[in-house]
Each structure stands twice: as structure tokens, then as C-alpha cells.
Amino acid sequence: MSRATQISKVKEQKEWDIIVIGGGASGLGTALDSTLRGYKTVLFESHDFAKGTSSRSTKLVHGGVRYLAQGDVSLVKEALRERGLLAKNAAHLVKNQAFIIPNYSWWGGPFYLIGLSIYDMLAGKLSIGKTKYLGKKSTKNLLSNIKEKNLQSGVLYHDGQFDDSRLAINLMQSAIENNACLVNYTKVIGLLKSESGKLNGVVVKDTISGKTYEVKGKAIVNATGVFTDDILNMNNPNHKKTVVPSQGIHLVLDKSFLPQDDAIMIPKTSDGRVLFVVPWHDKVVVGTTDTLIEHESFEPKALEKEIQFVLETAKNYLVKAPTREDVLSVFAGLRPLAAPKEEGKSTKEVSRSHKIIIDQTGLVTVIGGKWTTYRQMAQEIVDEAAQEGNLQKVETKTHHFSIHGNIPTDQVNRSNHLYIYGADIPEIIKLQKSNPEYAKKIHPKYEYTYAEVVWALKHEMAITLEDVLARRIRFLFLDARAAIDVAKPVAEFMAKEMSYSNDWINLQTKEFINLAKDYLLVDYNA
């Protein structure tokens, strides 16, 4: 599972069946689906796997209650089916999460009970729990921090909750274990075309070594999310804009703001969106927003008005209300929404359903979609790519494919922080026992050990300090201040393991701390 091995595979293979550009949810799903069908598959990611939107979600695997309210029944049915499949295919990462809607009007209880009963019905055999009505007392018992004044009732329903970047890493591992070639920090800088104008390859640059390679392929997939138009511009400088980035932010709080295990769903906020308060890794994630952004970025920043909106909305419902000082981390993600035909249309009204477009050059581009439906998206993308590349038709094999790390639900112990590693847990424990250094905690307040850093380096293709502390171990997203505290010692440990220089330590530490400060609302030195 080393990057060097993957790069040597890139150089050795004369022609690939399918080249995937982008290592987020849709790209990784596509690479896995493609390689399982027997197609020679390579994926290039310009940064780290799931560096962009795919590590910045609300951590939900859900049908989309809001889409049901908008009447998008087909999207909800598809997402509920995929939620059920993912809960079986990656049981170590996906859990059944109970959500409670607190109602402050007499009609709220019956209204949401009926709506969510339809939601359950649409899930069919893949339903993960039944919706039920709660009286005022039961609602308060289950949500001790909810405001009681004017509280009428509650409605409890079930949806899925997961760890997004951990799923991305497991998809990467699954694809490589099934003969795909995946490389991070390798940027596509050009497209190759035949004399007839059809795409037949890409030019890639290894951003670590600086070397460039021409890579030939029969079909090329553009799965670059909010950066979709960059690749489309390479292909055709005159193409119309296809993606509008919409930003959503999340605030991470201490568990005391949601002491019980049930999540809260606020169905109607002042901007017309829903707001979630969800337990995650012994913390609480609160979000999200929907703000149109002009320029896409790998490190989008939360806007002050978004921060205020989330804090104010939470204050309307929670007895112990969060302030800026309580925020352990703030992160922003960009949704790659299909550009609306009408100018100025609100992003709340733009469908979350994905769209696949095929250019006359043969470029297969996917726009939109969400984590929950990544498998279905990948299936459709590979169907189209195989046709464009004149590949032998093979049906998808991902419906019941067990993703790397998957173990039966009854074997998942979520009280152990290692649960996200699933089937790999015994190997990490073995590492801890093999060396006293590996058994040491990274930070005194948290259970993470240096064995997990070793595992990330040796088995999860982590390259930088940020890869380890943001997406392999979720320090940056859970507690940015703690992540800054451990940056230097973790960089020193990585350098010792991988024989890196002191200059590498200093540069990595400096870059990570500068990045992590943007995840704090209160100055680090305050």
C-alpha cells in the first residue's frame, strides 16, 4: 500500500481501460467499481484522498428528509436504498443513528410523524428503524439540553451516521487490493487526444517529485467535484459553466452540548434549511449552511455570517448554548451542485441528484451527488465510461461488496476509539505491543496512539502531517487546538519512521499549524 509502488505501476502499464481524475467519494467509488469489473483502472488525485468536500460532510448517510419535503421522491428512494447497502458493506463505519425533531407547535408532531413514516416506508426492506411519536416528557428525557418552554412533542426517526474520510481511505484500500492503481499528490495537467479529437490519455505531474508522465487510457472520467470545470476547460475552453459551489459549514463542540446519544434535527431554520446536531467521535457536530461561493478552494473558510447563523440557531433550541469559545473546530466544505439553468436561482432549490455528461471528445463527467449515493453514481459512471472506451460490457459487482475493514455490526464496539478500523484493529493492537513508542498516546486528552500514525504511513498512503492529523486520525476536525499542540511531536515521529530530514519536520509543522489556525474561532494564543 505504498505510493512508490503505485507510481511504478503507472509507469509500467502501457494503456489503461479507465482513467479516473479525482480522489473524493465519486472518484474512489468509480475506481472500485471499475476494477471489480476487471477493467484496468488508474486514479489520480491532485492532493490527498478526500482532501476536499468528501472529508467535510455532516457525517450522515441519509435519504434526505429535506428532499422528501421538496417532493424529490426518486432521489430519496435511491438514497435510502444506498444507505441500507452501505450500512451492510461498511458496518464498522456506518451506524444507525436516532434523530429527534423537537416540536414547538401542536401540529409539528402529527405532521412530521406522517412525513417520516413515509420516509420509513420508502426504505422498504432496508429500513433501519421505525419512526415514533414522543410526548413532551419523553422528548425532554432523551434531550436533556433542549429548551422546554413551549415544547409540545418530539418525533424520533432513524438515519445513518459515519466517518467520511475514513470511508474514503477504505475505498482506496479496497480498490488497490483488487488491482486498481491509485495515486495521491498527482495532478492532471493536460489531456491527450487522438487525431480524430477523441481523448486517449492524460498528462500528470507528481507534485512531490516534480516529474511528469503521459498516461494512455481508453476512457477518462472527470470526478473532480467543485473543480469539474478546470478539467472541462482543458478539454474545451469554450464550455459553459457546469458547477456552482455551495458552501456548508460545521461547528464541533464538546459532548456536554448533547449529553445523550440521540441527535437533533431542526427542520426549519431562518434560512429555510435544516440544522443537525449530531454526536460524532465523542464530540458534537452542528451544521450546516448553504452559501453560494464564487471561487472554489481546497481549504474553504467559514464566513462570519455562517458562524453566527449556526450559533444563533443552536441558541434558540439549547439550554446550554454554544459560544465562539466553545467551538473546538470549524470546518467548511463545498458542494459541487449542477449549475441551475436560471441565473440567480437559490442553491437550496438546486437538485442534489447527480448528473453525468459526456463530451464529444468522450470525456465522462459527473456533477453533484452526495456521499450516500456514491456507489450508485459510480455504477452509472462506469457504465458510461465502458461504453465510451468500447470495453466489454460487465455488470457492476458493488451492491454487496464488503469494503476494506468491514465486520459484522454486532462485532463493532464503538466505545473503543479504534472501531473505525474494523477488521484492522488486531493489527493496530499488534503494533502497539511491538514497540513502547507506538503504544504512547499522541495527546494526553485523547486515546489515539502513535501506532495509528504508523498504520496511516504504512497502510493508508498518508504522505503529509495534514494527511495523518486531518483525514486518517480526525484531530483537526475534532479539536484544532489539540491538533496544533501535537503537530511538532507527530511530525518528528513521522520523520523518524520515514527517514525524513529536519527541514521536512519544520516545514510540515509550520504548514499544518498555519492551516489549523483557520479551524479555530478563538486565537490559538488567547
Short mmCIF file of C-alpha atoms in Angstrom, two decimals:
data_model
loop_
_atom_site.label_atom_id
_atom_site.label_comp_id
_atom_site.label_asym_id
_atom_site.label_seq_id
_atom_site.Cartn_x
_atom_site.Cartn_y
_atom_site.Cartn_z
CA MET A 1 0.00 0.00 0.00
CA SER A 2 2.87 2.39 -0.80
CA ARG A 3 2.71 5.38 -3.10
CA ALA A 4 6.04 4.42 -4.68
CA THR A 5 4.58 1.05 -5.70
CA GLN A 6 1.55 2.76 -7.23
CA ILE A 7 3.72 5.17 -9.24
CA SER A 8 5.79 2.28 -10.60
CA LYS A 9 2.51 0.66 -11.76
CA VAL A 10 1.59 3.89 -13.58
CA LYS A 11 4.91 3.76 -15.47
CA GLU A 12 4.70 0.05 -16.29
CA GLN A 13 1.17 -0.06 -17.73
CA LYS A 14 1.10 0.89 -21.45
CA GLU A 15 -2.64 1.65 -21.60
CA TRP A 16 -5.42 1.71 -19.02
CA ASP A 17 -9.06 0.90 -19.63
CA ILE A 18 -10.37 3.68 -17.38
CA ILE A 19 -8.53 6.73 -16.04
CA VAL A 20 -10.29 8.46 -13.11
CA ILE A 21 -9.43 12.06 -12.24
CA GLY A 22 -10.32 12.92 -8.62
CA GLY A 23 -9.95 11.00 -5.36
CA GLY A 24 -13.12 12.00 -3.50
CA ALA A 25 -16.28 9.96 -2.95
CA SER A 26 -17.33 9.66 -6.59
CA GLY A 27 -13.80 9.10 -7.93
CA LEU A 28 -12.90 6.44 -5.37
CA GLY A 29 -16.25 4.72 -5.85
CA THR A 30 -15.69 4.74 -9.61
CA ALA A 31 -12.19 3.25 -9.31
CA LEU A 32 -13.51 0.45 -7.09
CA ASP A 33 -16.49 -0.35 -9.33
CA SER A 34 -14.29 -0.29 -12.43
CA THR A 35 -11.55 -2.57 -11.08
CA LEU A 36 -14.10 -5.06 -9.69
CA ARG A 37 -15.48 -5.42 -13.22
CA GLY A 38 -12.00 -6.38 -14.40
CA TYR A 39 -11.15 -3.10 -16.13
CA LYS A 40 -7.55 -1.88 -15.85
CA THR A 41 -8.10 1.20 -13.68
CA VAL A 42 -5.93 4.11 -12.53
CA LEU A 43 -6.95 7.11 -10.39
CA PHE A 44 -5.07 10.38 -9.95
CA GLU A 45 -5.74 12.75 -7.04
CA SER A 46 -4.00 16.16 -7.06
CA HIS A 47 -3.91 16.38 -3.24
CA ASP A 48 -4.80 13.71 -0.67
CA PHE A 49 -7.75 11.34 -0.97
CA ALA A 50 -10.91 13.12 0.27
CA LYS A 51 -8.97 16.34 0.88
CA GLY A 52 -11.87 18.41 -0.47
CA THR A 53 -15.61 18.09 0.03
CA SER A 54 -15.50 14.36 0.83
CA SER A 55 -13.94 14.86 4.29
CA ARG A 56 -16.13 17.86 5.16
CA SER A 57 -19.67 16.47 5.22
CA THR A 58 -22.28 16.46 8.00
CA LYS A 59 -21.22 12.80 8.62
CA LEU A 60 -24.65 11.48 7.65
CA VAL A 61 -25.63 8.56 5.43
CA HIS A 62 -29.20 9.61 4.80
CA GLY A 63 -32.09 9.56 2.40
CA GLY A 64 -32.58 13.29 2.83
CA VAL A 65 -35.66 14.30 4.81
CA ARG A 66 -35.47 17.75 3.19
CA TYR A 67 -35.56 16.26 -0.33
CA LEU A 68 -38.74 14.40 0.62
CA ALA A 69 -40.30 17.71 1.71
CA GLN A 70 -39.30 19.12 -1.71
CA GLY A 71 -41.09 16.22 -3.41
CA ASP A 72 -37.92 14.59 -4.83
CA VAL A 73 -39.16 11.07 -4.03
CA SER A 74 -36.92 9.27 -6.56
CA LEU A 75 -33.74 10.77 -5.02
CA VAL A 76 -34.94 9.84 -1.52
CA LYS A 77 -35.74 6.25 -2.56
CA GLU A 78 -32.35 5.86 -4.22
CA ALA A 79 -30.53 7.33 -1.20
CA LEU A 80 -32.44 5.15 1.29
CA ARG A 81 -31.57 2.04 -0.71
CA GLU A 82 -27.90 3.06 -0.82
CA ARG A 83 -27.96 3.88 2.91
CA GLY A 84 -29.10 0.31 3.59
CA LEU A 85 -26.42 -1.21 1.36
CA LEU A 86 -23.65 0.93 2.86
CA ALA A 87 -24.74 0.00 6.39
CA LYS A 88 -24.06 -3.63 5.43
CA ASN A 89 -20.97 -3.11 3.25
CA ALA A 90 -19.14 -0.86 5.75
CA ALA A 91 -20.75 -1.75 9.09
CA HIS A 92 -17.61 -0.68 11.00
CA LEU A 93 -18.12 2.92 9.83
CA VAL A 94 -21.88 3.32 9.39
CA LYS A 95 -24.12 3.29 12.43
CA ASN A 96 -27.86 3.53 13.00
CA GLN A 97 -28.41 6.98 14.50
CA ALA A 98 -31.66 8.04 16.18
CA PHE A 99 -32.72 11.65 15.45
CA ILE A 100 -35.33 13.63 17.35
CA ILE A 101 -37.28 16.56 15.91
CA PRO A 102 -38.40 18.79 18.82
CA ASN A 103 -41.77 20.39 18.04
CA TYR A 104 -42.85 23.75 19.44
CA SER A 105 -46.28 23.81 17.75
CA TRP A 106 -49.24 21.44 18.23
CA TRP A 107 -49.24 20.38 14.56
CA GLY A 108 -45.49 19.57 14.40
CA GLY A 109 -45.80 16.12 15.97
CA PRO A 110 -48.52 14.71 13.67
CA PHE A 111 -47.04 16.45 10.60
CA TYR A 112 -43.51 15.02 10.99
CA LEU A 113 -44.79 11.65 12.17
CA ILE A 114 -46.71 11.22 8.92
CA GLY A 115 -43.86 12.52 6.74
CA LEU A 116 -41.21 10.36 8.39
CA SER A 117 -43.44 7.28 8.33
CA ILE A 118 -43.48 7.72 4.53
CA TYR A 119 -39.66 8.07 4.71
CA ASP A 120 -39.51 4.69 6.52
CA MET A 121 -41.86 3.13 4.00
CA LEU A 122 -39.71 4.27 1.07
CA ALA A 123 -36.73 2.43 2.62
CA GLY A 124 -38.61 -0.88 2.36
CA LYS A 125 -36.62 -3.92 3.48
CA LEU A 126 -33.55 -1.72 4.04
CA SER A 127 -35.30 0.33 6.75
CA ILE A 128 -33.08 0.77 9.84
CA GLY A 129 -35.73 1.72 12.42
CA LYS A 130 -39.31 2.84 12.88
CA THR A 131 -40.41 6.44 13.41
CA LYS A 132 -42.33 7.14 16.60
CA TYR A 133 -44.13 10.00 18.32
CA LEU A 134 -42.74 11.26 21.65
CA GLY A 135 -44.59 13.25 24.27
CA LYS A 136 -43.07 16.38 25.79
CA LYS A 137 -41.70 14.50 28.82
CA SER A 138 -40.08 11.73 26.74
CA THR A 139 -38.54 14.31 24.42
CA LYS A 140 -37.01 16.20 27.36
CA ASN A 141 -35.74 12.95 28.93
CA LEU A 142 -33.95 11.98 25.72
CA LEU A 143 -32.67 15.51 25.02
CA SER A 144 -31.74 16.97 28.40
CA ASN A 145 -30.25 20.14 26.87
CA ILE A 146 -33.31 21.02 24.75
CA LYS A 147 -35.33 24.14 25.68
CA GLU A 148 -38.57 23.20 27.43
CA LYS A 149 -40.55 26.43 27.02
CA ASN A 150 -43.40 25.84 24.51
CA LEU A 151 -42.08 22.33 23.73
CA GLN A 152 -45.08 20.26 22.60
CA SER A 153 -43.70 16.91 21.43
CA GLY A 154 -40.94 15.13 19.58
CA VAL A 155 -40.69 12.76 16.63
CA LEU A 156 -37.93 10.14 16.66
CA TYR A 157 -36.69 8.67 13.39
CA HIS A 158 -33.59 6.75 12.22
CA ASP A 159 -30.86 7.57 9.73
CA GLY A 160 -27.21 6.66 9.22
CA GLN A 161 -24.09 8.32 10.61
CA PHE A 162 -20.49 7.68 9.52
CA ASP A 163 -16.91 8.92 9.21
CA ASP A 164 -16.45 10.30 5.70
CA SER A 165 -12.67 10.41 5.19
CA ARG A 166 -12.26 7.00 6.86
CA LEU A 167 -14.69 5.53 4.31
CA ALA A 168 -12.67 7.22 1.54
CA ILE A 169 -9.46 5.59 2.82
CA ASN A 170 -11.17 2.18 2.99
CA LEU A 171 -12.45 2.58 -0.58
CA MET A 172 -8.91 3.41 -1.70
CA GLN A 173 -7.59 0.30 0.07
CA SER A 174 -10.35 -1.88 -1.42
CA ALA A 175 -9.62 -0.65 -4.94
CA ILE A 176 -5.86 -1.26 -4.64
CA GLU A 177 -6.43 -4.72 -3.12
CA ASN A 178 -8.45 -5.50 -6.27
CA ASN A 179 -5.68 -4.44 -8.70
CA ALA A 180 -6.56 -0.77 -9.28
CA CYS A 181 -3.76 1.80 -9.21
CA LEU A 182 -4.45 4.92 -7.12
CA VAL A 183 -2.02 7.77 -6.55
CA ASN A 184 -2.41 10.87 -4.39
CA TYR A 185 -0.44 14.10 -4.93
CA THR A 186 -0.52 13.53 -8.69
CA LYS A 187 -2.19 16.32 -10.66
CA VAL A 188 -3.66 16.01 -14.14
CA ILE A 189 -2.21 18.99 -16.04
CA GLY A 190 -3.26 18.09 -19.57
CA LEU A 191 -5.45 15.87 -21.72
CA LEU A 192 -4.21 13.83 -24.68
CA LYS A 193 -6.28 13.47 -27.85
CA SER A 194 -6.10 11.31 -30.96
CA GLU A 195 -6.04 12.79 -34.48
CA SER A 196 -9.82 12.41 -34.60
CA GLY A 197 -10.16 14.57 -31.46
CA LYS A 198 -11.07 11.75 -29.06
CA LEU A 199 -9.43 11.68 -25.63
CA ASN A 200 -6.86 8.90 -25.26
CA GLY A 201 -4.87 9.87 -22.19
CA VAL A 202 -3.74 12.43 -19.64
CA VAL A 203 -0.57 14.26 -18.66
CA VAL A 204 0.06 14.03 -14.92
CA LYS A 205 2.53 15.73 -12.63
CA ASP A 206 3.80 14.10 -9.45
CA THR A 207 3.65 17.15 -7.16
CA ILE A 208 6.14 15.56 -4.75
CA SER A 209 8.93 14.61 -7.20
CA GLY A 210 8.03 17.18 -9.86
CA LYS A 211 8.14 14.52 -12.61
CA THR A 212 5.52 14.41 -15.37
CA TYR A 213 4.11 11.38 -17.17
CA GLU A 214 1.91 10.73 -20.18
CA VAL A 215 -0.67 8.10 -19.28
CA LYS A 216 -2.76 6.46 -22.03
CA GLY A 217 -6.34 5.32 -21.46
CA LYS A 218 -9.42 4.18 -23.38
CA ALA A 219 -11.91 6.13 -21.25
CA ILE A 220 -11.44 9.15 -18.98
CA VAL A 221 -13.66 10.11 -16.04
CA ASN A 222 -13.77 13.62 -14.60
CA ALA A 223 -14.82 13.20 -10.93
CA THR A 224 -13.27 16.36 -9.52
CA GLY A 225 -16.26 17.81 -7.66
CA VAL A 226 -16.17 21.59 -7.39
CA PHE A 227 -13.09 21.60 -9.66
CA THR A 228 -15.01 19.92 -12.52
CA ASP A 229 -14.81 22.99 -14.73
CA ASP A 230 -10.98 23.03 -14.55
CA ILE A 231 -10.83 19.69 -16.37
CA LEU A 232 -13.65 20.68 -18.75
CA ASN A 233 -11.64 23.83 -19.61
CA MET A 234 -8.65 21.66 -20.51
CA ASN A 235 -10.93 19.64 -22.76
CA ASN A 236 -12.81 22.56 -24.31
CA PRO A 237 -12.03 26.19 -23.37
CA ASN A 238 -15.46 27.29 -24.67
CA HIS A 239 -17.63 25.05 -22.50
CA LYS A 240 -20.37 26.53 -20.31
CA LYS A 241 -20.02 26.63 -16.53
CA THR A 242 -21.44 23.37 -15.15
CA VAL A 243 -20.87 23.63 -11.39
CA VAL A 244 -21.85 26.18 -8.76
CA PRO A 245 -20.06 25.65 -5.42
CA SER A 246 -22.29 25.95 -2.39
CA GLN A 247 -20.58 26.16 0.99
CA GLY A 248 -21.72 24.39 4.13
CA ILE A 249 -20.00 24.86 7.48
CA HIS A 250 -19.96 22.81 10.69
CA LEU A 251 -19.05 23.69 14.25
CA VAL A 252 -17.63 20.96 16.51
CA LEU A 253 -18.50 21.15 20.21
CA ASP A 254 -17.86 19.24 23.40
CA LYS A 255 -20.21 16.31 24.16
CA SER A 256 -21.80 18.28 27.03
CA PHE A 257 -23.96 20.15 24.48
CA LEU A 258 -25.65 16.84 23.56
CA PRO A 259 -25.09 14.52 26.55
CA GLN A 260 -27.30 11.67 25.31
CA ASP A 261 -26.81 9.50 22.23
CA ASP A 262 -29.72 10.85 20.14
CA ALA A 263 -29.15 13.54 17.52
CA ILE A 264 -31.32 16.61 16.98
CA MET A 265 -32.82 17.67 13.67
CA ILE A 266 -34.22 21.20 13.43
CA PRO A 267 -36.49 21.00 10.36
CA LYS A 268 -36.94 24.69 9.62
CA THR A 269 -34.33 27.37 10.29
CA SER A 270 -34.43 31.08 9.44
CA ASP A 271 -32.77 30.41 6.06
CA GLY A 272 -35.13 27.55 5.21
CA ARG A 273 -32.58 24.79 5.71
CA VAL A 274 -32.49 22.00 8.27
CA LEU A 275 -29.91 22.08 11.06
CA PHE A 276 -28.39 18.94 12.56
CA VAL A 277 -26.81 18.47 15.99
CA VAL A 278 -25.11 15.09 15.74
CA PRO A 279 -22.85 13.06 18.07
CA TRP A 280 -19.56 12.13 16.36
CA HIS A 281 -16.41 10.62 17.89
CA ASP A 282 -17.45 11.72 21.40
CA LYS A 283 -17.98 15.29 20.15
CA VAL A 284 -20.97 17.09 18.63
CA VAL A 285 -21.16 18.34 15.03
CA VAL A 286 -23.58 21.24 14.38
CA GLY A 287 -24.47 22.33 10.84
CA THR A 288 -24.95 23.17 8.12
CA THR A 289 -25.31 26.29 5.94
CA ASP A 290 -25.93 26.81 2.23
CA THR A 291 -23.97 29.77 0.87
CA LEU A 292 -23.19 30.41 -2.78
CA ILE A 293 -19.42 30.79 -3.25
CA GLU A 294 -17.77 32.41 -6.28
CA HIS A 295 -14.42 30.63 -6.19
CA GLU A 296 -13.72 27.00 -5.33
CA SER A 297 -10.90 26.15 -2.92
CA PHE A 298 -9.34 23.09 -1.30
CA GLU A 299 -9.45 24.97 2.02
CA PRO A 300 -12.72 26.93 2.08
CA LYS A 301 -13.16 29.17 5.11
CA ALA A 302 -16.30 29.61 7.20
CA LEU A 303 -17.80 33.07 6.75
CA GLU A 304 -18.64 35.12 9.82
CA LYS A 305 -22.34 35.25 8.87
CA GLU A 306 -22.40 31.42 8.64
CA ILE A 307 -20.78 31.04 12.07
CA GLN A 308 -23.28 33.48 13.58
CA PHE A 309 -26.21 31.70 11.91
CA VAL A 310 -25.25 28.28 13.34
CA LEU A 311 -24.57 29.69 16.84
CA GLU A 312 -27.82 31.70 16.87
CA THR A 313 -29.92 28.78 15.64
CA ALA A 314 -28.39 26.45 18.24
CA LYS A 315 -29.06 29.09 20.93
CA ASN A 316 -32.77 29.06 20.03
CA TYR A 317 -33.04 25.37 20.94
CA LEU A 318 -30.35 24.52 23.52
CA VAL A 319 -30.45 25.43 27.23
CA LYS A 320 -26.67 25.34 27.40
CA ALA A 321 -25.97 27.33 24.24
CA PRO A 322 -22.58 27.32 22.49
CA THR A 323 -20.47 30.45 22.16
CA ARG A 324 -17.41 31.06 19.98
CA GLU A 325 -15.19 29.99 22.89
CA ASP A 326 -16.89 26.57 22.95
CA VAL A 327 -16.11 25.73 19.32
CA LEU A 328 -13.33 23.12 19.17
CA SER A 329 -13.11 23.17 15.39
CA VAL A 330 -14.92 24.81 12.49
CA PHE A 331 -14.73 23.30 9.01
CA ALA A 332 -16.24 24.26 5.68
CA GLY A 333 -17.00 22.12 2.65
CA LEU A 334 -18.12 22.94 -0.87
CA ARG A 335 -20.98 21.08 -2.57
CA PRO A 336 -20.47 20.60 -6.32
CA LEU A 337 -24.02 21.46 -7.39
CA ALA A 338 -25.09 21.32 -11.02
CA ALA A 339 -25.40 24.93 -12.21
CA PRO A 340 -29.07 25.95 -12.46
CA LYS A 341 -30.36 26.95 -15.90
CA GLU A 342 -31.85 30.12 -14.44
CA GLU A 343 -29.45 32.76 -13.19
CA GLY A 344 -29.69 33.63 -9.51
CA LYS A 345 -31.59 30.50 -8.51
CA SER A 346 -31.09 29.65 -4.83
CA THR A 347 -28.73 26.73 -4.13
CA LYS A 348 -31.37 25.31 -1.76
CA GLU A 349 -33.51 24.75 -4.87
CA VAL A 350 -30.79 23.05 -6.92
CA SER A 351 -31.25 19.28 -7.01
CA ARG A 352 -28.76 17.19 -5.02
CA SER A 353 -29.18 14.42 -7.57
CA HIS A 354 -26.09 13.73 -9.67
CA LYS A 355 -25.76 14.30 -13.38
CA ILE A 356 -23.42 12.58 -15.87
CA ILE A 357 -22.45 14.45 -19.02
CA ILE A 358 -20.42 13.09 -21.93
CA ASP A 359 -18.48 15.42 -24.20
CA GLN A 360 -17.96 14.74 -27.92
CA THR A 361 -14.31 14.03 -27.07
CA GLY A 362 -15.52 11.12 -24.91
CA LEU A 363 -14.83 12.76 -21.53
CA VAL A 364 -17.24 11.37 -18.91
CA THR A 365 -18.01 14.00 -16.24
CA VAL A 366 -20.06 13.56 -13.07
CA ILE A 367 -21.62 16.57 -11.36
CA GLY A 368 -23.36 16.80 -7.99
CA GLY A 369 -24.42 13.86 -5.87
CA LYS A 370 -23.59 13.10 -2.24
CA TRP A 371 -21.72 10.55 -0.13
CA THR A 372 -24.79 8.40 0.50
CA THR A 373 -25.29 7.66 -3.20
CA TYR A 374 -21.59 7.35 -4.16
CA ARG A 375 -21.98 3.64 -5.11
CA GLN A 376 -24.94 4.22 -7.44
CA MET A 377 -23.12 7.18 -9.01
CA ALA A 378 -20.02 5.05 -9.57
CA GLN A 379 -22.07 2.28 -11.16
CA GLU A 380 -23.60 4.71 -13.67
CA ILE A 381 -20.25 6.41 -14.36
CA VAL A 382 -18.50 3.11 -15.13
CA ASP A 383 -21.39 2.01 -17.36
CA GLU A 384 -20.92 5.19 -19.42
CA ALA A 385 -17.10 5.07 -19.38
CA ALA A 386 -17.07 1.42 -20.52
CA GLN A 387 -19.29 2.35 -23.45
CA GLU A 388 -17.11 5.34 -24.39
CA GLY A 389 -13.96 3.20 -24.19
CA ASN A 390 -15.52 0.33 -26.20
CA LEU A 391 -14.85 -2.03 -23.29
CA GLN A 392 -16.51 -5.38 -22.93
CA LYS A 393 -19.78 -4.93 -21.02
CA VAL A 394 -19.58 -6.25 -17.45
CA GLU A 395 -22.24 -5.72 -14.78
CA THR A 396 -21.38 -3.92 -11.52
CA LYS A 397 -20.26 -6.04 -8.57
CA THR A 398 -20.53 -3.43 -5.81
CA HIS A 399 -24.06 -3.98 -4.46
CA HIS A 400 -22.88 -6.45 -1.84
CA PHE A 401 -19.12 -5.87 -1.93
CA SER A 402 -17.62 -5.83 1.57
CA ILE A 403 -15.45 -2.70 1.86
CA HIS A 404 -11.99 -2.93 3.48
CA GLY A 405 -12.33 -3.10 7.27
CA ASN A 406 -15.94 -4.31 7.23
CA ILE A 407 -17.01 -6.55 10.11
CA PRO A 408 -20.49 -7.65 11.27
CA THR A 409 -22.43 -4.94 13.11
CA ASP A 410 -22.62 -6.99 16.33
CA GLN A 411 -18.79 -7.07 16.46
CA VAL A 412 -18.41 -3.27 16.30
CA ASN A 413 -17.52 -1.82 19.71
CA ARG A 414 -17.98 1.95 19.42
CA SER A 415 -16.78 2.54 22.98
CA ASN A 416 -13.29 1.69 21.67
CA HIS A 417 -11.96 4.60 19.60
CA LEU A 418 -10.29 2.07 17.25
CA TYR A 419 -13.71 0.88 15.99
CA ILE A 420 -13.28 2.81 12.72
CA TYR A 421 -10.50 0.38 11.72
CA GLY A 422 -12.87 -2.60 11.84
CA ALA A 423 -11.06 -5.76 10.70
CA ASP A 424 -7.68 -3.99 11.01
CA ILE A 425 -7.98 -3.46 14.79
CA PRO A 426 -5.92 -6.59 15.72
CA GLU A 427 -3.06 -5.34 13.51
CA ILE A 428 -3.01 -1.93 15.22
CA ILE A 429 -3.05 -3.57 18.66
CA LYS A 430 -0.17 -5.77 17.49
CA LEU A 431 1.74 -2.60 16.52
CA GLN A 432 1.08 -1.07 19.95
CA LYS A 433 2.51 -4.17 21.61
CA SER A 434 5.52 -4.38 19.30
CA ASN A 435 7.09 -1.09 20.41
CA PRO A 436 6.58 1.01 23.59
CA GLU A 437 6.84 4.18 21.45
CA TYR A 438 3.89 3.06 19.34
CA ALA A 439 1.72 2.46 22.42
CA LYS A 440 2.13 6.05 23.64
CA LYS A 441 -0.80 8.47 23.41
CA ILE A 442 -0.41 11.28 20.90
CA HIS A 443 -2.25 13.71 23.22
CA PRO A 444 -2.99 13.17 26.93
CA LYS A 445 -6.70 14.05 26.50
CA TYR A 446 -7.29 11.57 23.66
CA GLU A 447 -6.92 7.81 23.16
CA TYR A 448 -5.12 7.98 19.80
CA THR A 449 -1.68 6.33 19.83
CA TYR A 450 1.41 6.52 17.64
CA ALA A 451 0.57 3.03 16.33
CA GLU A 452 -2.21 4.71 14.33
CA VAL A 453 0.34 7.09 12.79
CA VAL A 454 2.48 4.10 11.75
CA TRP A 455 -0.61 2.42 10.30
CA ALA A 456 -1.51 5.56 8.32
CA LEU A 457 2.01 5.75 6.87
CA LYS A 458 2.41 2.06 6.04
CA HIS A 459 -1.12 1.01 5.08
CA GLU A 460 -3.16 4.15 4.24
CA MET A 461 -0.85 6.10 1.93
CA ALA A 462 -0.58 9.13 4.26
CA ILE A 463 2.18 11.42 2.99
CA THR A 464 1.97 14.68 4.94
CA LEU A 465 1.37 15.66 8.57
CA GLU A 466 -2.02 17.01 7.49
CA ASP A 467 -2.97 13.67 5.91
CA VAL A 468 -2.40 11.99 9.28
CA LEU A 469 -3.94 14.59 11.61
CA ALA A 470 -6.89 15.59 9.41
CA ARG A 471 -8.08 12.54 7.47
CA ARG A 472 -6.50 9.37 8.96
CA ILE A 473 -6.83 10.46 12.61
CA ARG A 474 -9.51 13.17 12.75
CA PHE A 475 -7.70 15.50 15.21
CA LEU A 476 -8.02 18.64 13.07
CA PHE A 477 -11.78 18.20 12.68
CA LEU A 478 -12.42 17.26 16.31
CA ASP A 479 -10.14 19.63 18.23
CA ALA A 480 -7.99 22.03 16.20
CA ARG A 481 -6.17 23.35 19.28
CA ALA A 482 -5.13 19.82 20.30
CA ALA A 483 -4.05 19.17 16.70
CA ILE A 484 -1.76 22.21 16.84
CA ASP A 485 -0.36 21.03 20.20
CA VAL A 486 0.69 17.66 18.76
CA ALA A 487 1.85 18.87 15.32
CA LYS A 488 5.58 19.05 16.12
CA PRO A 489 5.89 15.72 18.02
CA VAL A 490 3.87 13.85 15.37
CA ALA A 491 5.98 15.38 12.58
CA GLU A 492 9.15 14.32 14.44
CA PHE A 493 7.77 10.80 14.87
CA MET A 494 6.86 10.58 11.16
CA ALA A 495 10.31 11.81 10.15
CA LYS A 496 11.96 9.17 12.32
CA GLU A 497 9.77 6.40 10.84
CA MET A 498 10.24 7.50 7.24
CA SER A 499 13.82 8.88 7.45
CA TYR A 500 12.82 12.45 6.64
CA SER A 501 15.02 15.48 7.36
CA ASN A 502 14.75 18.21 10.00
CA ASP A 503 13.77 20.60 7.21
CA TRP A 504 10.78 18.35 6.44
CA ILE A 505 9.76 18.43 10.12
CA ASN A 506 9.94 22.22 10.29
CA LEU A 507 8.12 22.81 7.02
CA GLN A 508 5.35 20.29 7.75
CA THR A 509 4.82 21.64 11.27
CA LYS A 510 4.68 25.25 10.09
CA GLU A 511 2.28 24.49 7.20
CA PHE A 512 -0.03 22.40 9.37
CA ILE A 513 -0.21 24.95 12.22
CA ASN A 514 -0.99 27.77 9.76
CA LEU A 515 -3.77 25.61 8.31
CA ALA A 516 -5.15 24.51 11.69
CA LYS A 517 -5.45 28.09 12.96
CA ASP A 518 -8.19 28.63 10.38
CA TYR A 519 -10.19 25.88 12.11
CA LEU A 520 -10.29 27.91 15.34
CA LEU A 521 -12.70 30.75 16.18
CA VAL A 522 -10.59 31.98 19.09
CA ASP A 523 -6.93 32.86 18.58
CA TYR A 524 -4.66 29.92 19.48
CA ASN A 525 -2.53 32.05 21.81
CA ALA A 526 -5.52 33.58 23.60
#
